[in-house]
Amino acid sequence: MNTGTCAPIVGKTTVSIVDNIYSIIDSKIQYLDYQTRELLRPLIGENTQKDGKSDSKKGPKDLKIEEQWFLAFEKYSKVKSVLLLLRNYLNKENALLVLSLLADDQLINFSQKDLEYKLGIKPRYQAA
Protein backbone atom coordinates (compact mmCIF):
# COMPACT_ATOMS: atom_id res chain seq x y z
CA MET A 1 0.00 0.00 0.00
CA ASN A 2 1.28 3.45 -0.89
CA THR A 3 1.61 5.68 2.17
CA GLY A 4 3.01 8.71 0.29
CA THR A 5 1.17 11.97 -0.02
CA CYS A 6 -0.44 13.26 -3.16
CA ALA A 7 1.59 16.47 -3.05
CA PRO A 8 3.57 17.15 -6.20
CA ILE A 9 7.26 16.41 -6.07
CA VAL A 10 9.43 19.46 -6.65
CA GLY A 11 11.84 18.72 -9.44
CA LYS A 12 12.19 18.74 -13.17
CA THR A 13 8.43 18.49 -13.81
CA THR A 14 7.65 21.39 -11.47
CA VAL A 15 10.17 23.59 -13.27
CA SER A 16 8.48 22.80 -16.58
CA ILE A 17 5.11 23.61 -14.97
CA VAL A 18 6.48 26.99 -13.90
CA ASP A 19 7.70 27.63 -17.45
CA ASN A 20 4.29 26.67 -18.83
CA ILE A 21 2.55 28.99 -16.35
CA TYR A 22 4.87 31.83 -17.42
CA SER A 23 3.79 31.13 -21.00
CA ILE A 24 0.12 31.17 -20.03
CA ILE A 25 0.48 34.48 -18.20
CA ASP A 26 2.47 36.00 -21.08
CA SER A 27 -0.13 34.94 -23.64
CA LYS A 28 -2.95 36.37 -21.49
CA ILE A 29 -1.04 39.67 -21.25
CA GLN A 30 -0.48 39.71 -25.02
CA TYR A 31 -4.18 39.11 -25.59
CA LEU A 32 -5.10 41.94 -23.20
CA ASP A 33 -2.71 44.24 -25.09
CA TYR A 34 -4.41 43.24 -28.35
CA GLN A 35 -7.87 43.90 -26.88
CA THR A 36 -6.71 47.29 -25.61
CA ARG A 37 -5.32 48.26 -29.03
CA GLU A 38 -8.57 47.18 -30.70
CA LEU A 39 -10.54 49.15 -28.15
CA LEU A 40 -8.54 52.32 -28.77
CA ARG A 41 -8.39 52.01 -32.56
CA PRO A 42 -11.71 53.84 -33.16
CA LEU A 43 -10.70 56.58 -30.73
CA ILE A 44 -7.43 57.20 -32.50
CA GLY A 45 -9.13 57.22 -35.90
CA GLU A 46 -11.83 59.53 -34.57
CA ASN A 47 -9.27 62.02 -33.25
CA THR A 48 -7.31 62.15 -36.51
CA GLN A 49 -10.35 62.59 -38.77
CA LYS A 50 -12.00 65.54 -37.01
CA ASP A 51 -12.63 68.61 -39.11
CA GLY A 52 -12.26 70.99 -36.20
CA LYS A 53 -15.85 70.44 -35.09
CA SER A 54 -16.72 71.38 -31.56
CA ASP A 55 -16.76 68.64 -28.92
CA SER A 56 -19.70 70.36 -27.23
CA LYS A 57 -22.04 68.97 -29.90
CA LYS A 58 -21.64 65.41 -28.65
CA GLY A 59 -24.91 63.78 -27.76
CA PRO A 60 -25.63 61.51 -24.83
CA LYS A 61 -25.10 58.46 -27.06
CA ASP A 62 -21.49 59.48 -27.78
CA LEU A 63 -20.77 59.95 -24.08
CA LYS A 64 -22.24 56.51 -23.35
CA ILE A 65 -19.87 54.88 -25.87
CA GLU A 66 -16.87 56.72 -24.46
CA GLU A 67 -17.88 55.66 -20.96
CA GLN A 68 -18.07 52.02 -22.09
CA TRP A 69 -14.60 52.33 -23.66
CA PHE A 70 -13.23 53.78 -20.45
CA LEU A 71 -14.76 51.01 -18.32
CA ALA A 72 -13.42 48.32 -20.66
CA PHE A 73 -9.96 49.92 -20.64
CA GLU A 74 -10.06 50.07 -16.85
CA LYS A 75 -11.01 46.38 -16.65
CA TYR A 76 -8.22 45.32 -19.04
CA SER A 77 -5.70 47.39 -17.08
CA LYS A 78 -6.73 45.85 -13.75
CA VAL A 79 -6.52 42.31 -15.09
CA LYS A 80 -3.14 43.05 -16.64
CA SER A 81 -1.75 44.42 -13.37
CA VAL A 82 -2.95 41.30 -11.51
CA LEU A 83 -1.35 39.08 -14.16
CA LEU A 84 1.92 40.96 -13.82
CA LEU A 85 1.79 40.49 -10.03
CA LEU A 86 1.16 36.77 -10.48
CA ARG A 87 4.08 36.58 -12.89
CA ASN A 88 6.29 38.39 -10.38
CA TYR A 89 5.33 36.13 -7.46
CA LEU A 90 5.37 32.84 -9.38
CA ASN A 91 7.80 30.22 -8.09
CA LYS A 92 7.93 26.44 -7.92
CA GLU A 93 6.28 26.33 -4.48
CA ASN A 94 3.13 28.21 -5.51
CA ALA A 95 2.97 27.16 -9.17
CA LEU A 96 -0.12 24.98 -8.82
CA LEU A 97 -1.95 27.64 -6.83
CA VAL A 98 -1.15 30.26 -9.48
CA LEU A 99 -2.36 27.85 -12.16
CA SER A 100 -5.65 27.36 -10.32
CA LEU A 101 -6.06 31.15 -10.01
CA LEU A 102 -5.47 31.51 -13.74
CA ALA A 103 -7.98 28.77 -14.53
CA ASP A 104 -10.59 30.46 -12.33
CA ASP A 105 -10.67 33.65 -14.45
CA GLN A 106 -11.76 35.58 -11.37
CA LEU A 107 -8.54 37.59 -11.18
CA ILE A 108 -10.33 40.91 -11.44
CA ASN A 109 -11.85 40.27 -8.00
CA PHE A 110 -8.46 40.09 -6.28
CA SER A 111 -6.44 43.01 -5.01
CA GLN A 112 -2.67 42.96 -4.60
CA LYS A 113 -3.07 42.27 -0.87
CA ASP A 114 -5.45 39.39 -1.58
CA LEU A 115 -2.97 37.78 -3.96
CA GLU A 116 -0.09 38.24 -1.55
CA TYR A 117 -2.13 36.58 1.20
CA LYS A 118 -3.27 33.69 -1.00
CA LEU A 119 0.25 33.05 -2.31
CA GLY A 120 1.83 33.40 1.14
CA ILE A 121 4.17 36.22 0.10
CA LYS A 122 6.15 37.53 3.05
CA PRO A 123 6.27 41.33 3.48
CA ARG A 124 9.95 41.57 2.57
CA TYR A 125 9.29 39.90 -0.82
CA GLN A 126 6.26 42.00 -1.71
CA ALA A 127 6.38 44.32 -4.68
CA ALA A 128 6.83 48.01 -3.91
PDB file of C-alpha atoms in Angstrom:
ATOM      1  CA  MET A   1       0.000   0.000   0.000  1.00  0.00           C
ATOM      2  CA  ASN A   2       1.283   3.447  -0.891  1.00  0.00           C
ATOM      3  CA  THR A   3       1.614   5.681   2.168  1.00  0.00           C
ATOM      4  CA  GLY A   4       3.011   8.713   0.288  1.00  0.00           C
ATOM      5  CA  THR A   5       1.168  11.969  -0.023  1.00  0.00           C
ATOM      6  CA  CYS A   6      -0.437  13.260  -3.163  1.00  0.00           C
ATOM      7  CA  ALA A   7       1.591  16.468  -3.046  1.00  0.00           C
ATOM      8  CA  PRO A   8       3.569  17.147  -6.204  1.00  0.00           C
ATOM      9  CA  ILE A   9       7.264  16.407  -6.069  1.00  0.00           C
ATOM     10  CA  VAL A  10       9.431  19.457  -6.647  1.00  0.00           C
ATOM     11  CA  GLY A  11      11.844  18.724  -9.436  1.00  0.00           C
ATOM     12  CA  LYS A  12      12.189  18.741 -13.173  1.00  0.00           C
ATOM     13  CA  THR A  13       8.434  18.491 -13.808  1.00  0.00           C
ATOM     14  CA  THR A  14       7.653  21.391 -11.471  1.00  0.00           C
ATOM     15  CA  VAL A  15      10.165  23.592 -13.273  1.00  0.00           C
ATOM     16  CA  SER A  16       8.476  22.804 -16.579  1.00  0.00           C
ATOM     17  CA  ILE A  17       5.110  23.606 -14.972  1.00  0.00           C
ATOM     18  CA  VAL A  18       6.481  26.994 -13.900  1.00  0.00           C
ATOM     19  CA  ASP A  19       7.702  27.628 -17.454  1.00  0.00           C
ATOM     20  CA  ASN A  20       4.288  26.675 -18.831  1.00  0.00           C
ATOM     21  CA  ILE A  21       2.550  28.989 -16.354  1.00  0.00           C
ATOM     22  CA  TYR A  22       4.868  31.828 -17.417  1.00  0.00           C
ATOM     23  CA  SER A  23       3.793  31.128 -20.997  1.00  0.00           C
ATOM     24  CA  ILE A  24       0.117  31.167 -20.033  1.00  0.00           C
ATOM     25  CA  ILE A  25       0.484  34.476 -18.197  1.00  0.00           C
ATOM     26  CA  ASP A  26       2.471  36.000 -21.076  1.00  0.00           C
ATOM     27  CA  SER A  27      -0.134  34.939 -23.638  1.00  0.00           C
ATOM     28  CA  LYS A  28      -2.945  36.374 -21.494  1.00  0.00           C
ATOM     29  CA  ILE A  29      -1.037  39.665 -21.249  1.00  0.00           C
ATOM     30  CA  GLN A  30      -0.479  39.714 -25.019  1.00  0.00           C
ATOM     31  CA  TYR A  31      -4.183  39.106 -25.591  1.00  0.00           C
ATOM     32  CA  LEU A  32      -5.102  41.944 -23.203  1.00  0.00           C
ATOM     33  CA  ASP A  33      -2.709  44.239 -25.089  1.00  0.00           C
ATOM     34  CA  TYR A  34      -4.406  43.241 -28.347  1.00  0.00           C
ATOM     35  CA  GLN A  35      -7.865  43.901 -26.878  1.00  0.00           C
ATOM     36  CA  THR A  36      -6.713  47.290 -25.612  1.00  0.00           C
ATOM     37  CA  ARG A  37      -5.322  48.262 -29.028  1.00  0.00           C
ATOM     38  CA  GLU A  38      -8.572  47.182 -30.703  1.00  0.00           C
ATOM     39  CA  LEU A  39     -10.544  49.154 -28.149  1.00  0.00           C
ATOM     40  CA  LEU A  40      -8.537  52.318 -28.768  1.00  0.00           C
ATOM     41  CA  ARG A  41      -8.388  52.005 -32.557  1.00  0.00           C
ATOM     42  CA  PRO A  42     -11.709  53.844 -33.161  1.00  0.00           C
ATOM     43  CA  LEU A  43     -10.704  56.576 -30.732  1.00  0.00           C
ATOM     44  CA  ILE A  44      -7.427  57.204 -32.501  1.00  0.00           C
ATOM     45  CA  GLY A  45      -9.133  57.219 -35.902  1.00  0.00           C
ATOM     46  CA  GLU A  46     -11.827  59.530 -34.571  1.00  0.00           C
ATOM     47  CA  ASN A  47      -9.268  62.016 -33.248  1.00  0.00           C
ATOM     48  CA  THR A  48      -7.306  62.153 -36.509  1.00  0.00           C
ATOM     49  CA  GLN A  49     -10.352  62.588 -38.766  1.00  0.00           C
ATOM     50  CA  LYS A  50     -11.995  65.537 -37.008  1.00  0.00           C
ATOM     51  CA  ASP A  51     -12.635  68.610 -39.113  1.00  0.00           C
ATOM     52  CA  GLY A  52     -12.259  70.986 -36.199  1.00  0.00           C
ATOM     53  CA  LYS A  53     -15.852  70.442 -35.094  1.00  0.00           C
ATOM     54  CA  SER A  54     -16.722  71.377 -31.559  1.00  0.00           C
ATOM     55  CA  ASP A  55     -16.761  68.642 -28.918  1.00  0.00           C
ATOM     56  CA  SER A  56     -19.702  70.360 -27.232  1.00  0.00           C
ATOM     57  CA  LYS A  57     -22.042  68.966 -29.898  1.00  0.00           C
ATOM     58  CA  LYS A  58     -21.640  65.413 -28.649  1.00  0.00           C
ATOM     59  CA  GLY A  59     -24.905  63.780 -27.761  1.00  0.00           C
ATOM     60  CA  PRO A  60     -25.630  61.506 -24.831  1.00  0.00           C
ATOM     61  CA  LYS A  61     -25.102  58.457 -27.061  1.00  0.00           C
ATOM     62  CA  ASP A  62     -21.489  59.483 -27.783  1.00  0.00           C
ATOM     63  CA  LEU A  63     -20.774  59.949 -24.078  1.00  0.00           C
ATOM     64  CA  LYS A  64     -22.239  56.511 -23.355  1.00  0.00           C
ATOM     65  CA  ILE A  65     -19.875  54.883 -25.874  1.00  0.00           C
ATOM     66  CA  GLU A  66     -16.874  56.722 -24.457  1.00  0.00           C
ATOM     67  CA  GLU A  67     -17.880  55.655 -20.955  1.00  0.00           C
ATOM     68  CA  GLN A  68     -18.067  52.023 -22.087  1.00  0.00           C
ATOM     69  CA  TRP A  69     -14.604  52.334 -23.664  1.00  0.00           C
ATOM     70  CA  PHE A  70     -13.233  53.776 -20.447  1.00  0.00           C
ATOM     71  CA  LEU A  71     -14.757  51.005 -18.320  1.00  0.00           C
ATOM     72  CA  ALA A  72     -13.424  48.315 -20.656  1.00  0.00           C
ATOM     73  CA  PHE A  73      -9.960  49.924 -20.642  1.00  0.00           C
ATOM     74  CA  GLU A  74     -10.059  50.067 -16.848  1.00  0.00           C
ATOM     75  CA  LYS A  75     -11.011  46.380 -16.649  1.00  0.00           C
ATOM     76  CA  TYR A  76      -8.219  45.323 -19.039  1.00  0.00           C
ATOM     77  CA  SER A  77      -5.696  47.386 -17.085  1.00  0.00           C
ATOM     78  CA  LYS A  78      -6.729  45.854 -13.752  1.00  0.00           C
ATOM     79  CA  VAL A  79      -6.519  42.306 -15.091  1.00  0.00           C
ATOM     80  CA  LYS A  80      -3.136  43.050 -16.644  1.00  0.00           C
ATOM     81  CA  SER A  81      -1.755  44.416 -13.368  1.00  0.00           C
ATOM     82  CA  VAL A  82      -2.947  41.301 -11.505  1.00  0.00           C
ATOM     83  CA  LEU A  83      -1.347  39.076 -14.162  1.00  0.00           C
ATOM     84  CA  LEU A  84       1.924  40.963 -13.816  1.00  0.00           C
ATOM     85  CA  LEU A  85       1.791  40.488 -10.035  1.00  0.00           C
ATOM     86  CA  LEU A  86       1.159  36.765 -10.476  1.00  0.00           C
ATOM     87  CA  ARG A  87       4.082  36.579 -12.889  1.00  0.00           C
ATOM     88  CA  ASN A  88       6.286  38.389 -10.384  1.00  0.00           C
ATOM     89  CA  TYR A  89       5.326  36.127  -7.465  1.00  0.00           C
ATOM     90  CA  LEU A  90       5.365  32.837  -9.383  1.00  0.00           C
ATOM     91  CA  ASN A  91       7.804  30.223  -8.093  1.00  0.00           C
ATOM     92  CA  LYS A  92       7.931  26.438  -7.923  1.00  0.00           C
ATOM     93  CA  GLU A  93       6.282  26.331  -4.483  1.00  0.00           C
ATOM     94  CA  ASN A  94       3.132  28.215  -5.508  1.00  0.00           C
ATOM     95  CA  ALA A  95       2.966  27.164  -9.174  1.00  0.00           C
ATOM     96  CA  LEU A  96      -0.116  24.983  -8.825  1.00  0.00           C
ATOM     97  CA  LEU A  97      -1.954  27.644  -6.828  1.00  0.00           C
ATOM     98  CA  VAL A  98      -1.152  30.258  -9.477  1.00  0.00           C
ATOM     99  CA  LEU A  99      -2.361  27.849 -12.160  1.00  0.00           C
ATOM    100  CA  SER A 100      -5.647  27.363 -10.315  1.00  0.00           C
ATOM    101  CA  LEU A 101      -6.060  31.152 -10.006  1.00  0.00           C
ATOM    102  CA  LEU A 102      -5.473  31.510 -13.737  1.00  0.00           C
ATOM    103  CA  ALA A 103      -7.983  28.771 -14.528  1.00  0.00           C
ATOM    104  CA  ASP A 104     -10.594  30.463 -12.335  1.00  0.00           C
ATOM    105  CA  ASP A 105     -10.671  33.649 -14.454  1.00  0.00           C
ATOM    106  CA  GLN A 106     -11.763  35.583 -11.366  1.00  0.00           C
ATOM    107  CA  LEU A 107      -8.539  37.591 -11.180  1.00  0.00           C
ATOM    108  CA  ILE A 108     -10.335  40.913 -11.436  1.00  0.00           C
ATOM    109  CA  ASN A 109     -11.852  40.269  -8.001  1.00  0.00           C
ATOM    110  CA  PHE A 110      -8.461  40.089  -6.276  1.00  0.00           C
ATOM    111  CA  SER A 111      -6.436  43.012  -5.008  1.00  0.00           C
ATOM    112  CA  GLN A 112      -2.674  42.961  -4.596  1.00  0.00           C
ATOM    113  CA  LYS A 113      -3.067  42.268  -0.867  1.00  0.00           C
ATOM    114  CA  ASP A 114      -5.453  39.385  -1.575  1.00  0.00           C
ATOM    115  CA  LEU A 115      -2.974  37.784  -3.956  1.00  0.00           C
ATOM    116  CA  GLU A 116      -0.089  38.237  -1.553  1.00  0.00           C
ATOM    117  CA  TYR A 117      -2.126  36.583   1.195  1.00  0.00           C
ATOM    118  CA  LYS A 118      -3.272  33.685  -1.005  1.00  0.00           C
ATOM    119  CA  LEU A 119       0.247  33.050  -2.307  1.00  0.00           C
ATOM    120  CA  GLY A 120       1.825  33.404   1.135  1.00  0.00           C
ATOM    121  CA  ILE A 121       4.173  36.215   0.099  1.00  0.00           C
ATOM    122  CA  LYS A 122       6.146  37.528   3.050  1.00  0.00           C
ATOM    123  CA  PRO A 123       6.269  41.334   3.484  1.00  0.00           C
ATOM    124  CA  ARG A 124       9.947  41.569   2.566  1.00  0.00           C
ATOM    125  CA  TYR A 125       9.290  39.900  -0.815  1.00  0.00           C
ATOM    126  CA  GLN A 126       6.261  41.996  -1.709  1.00  0.00           C
ATOM    127  CA  ALA A 127       6.380  44.320  -4.679  1.00  0.00           C
ATOM    128  CA  ALA A 128       6.830  48.010  -3.908  1.00  0.00           C
TER     129      ALA A 128
END
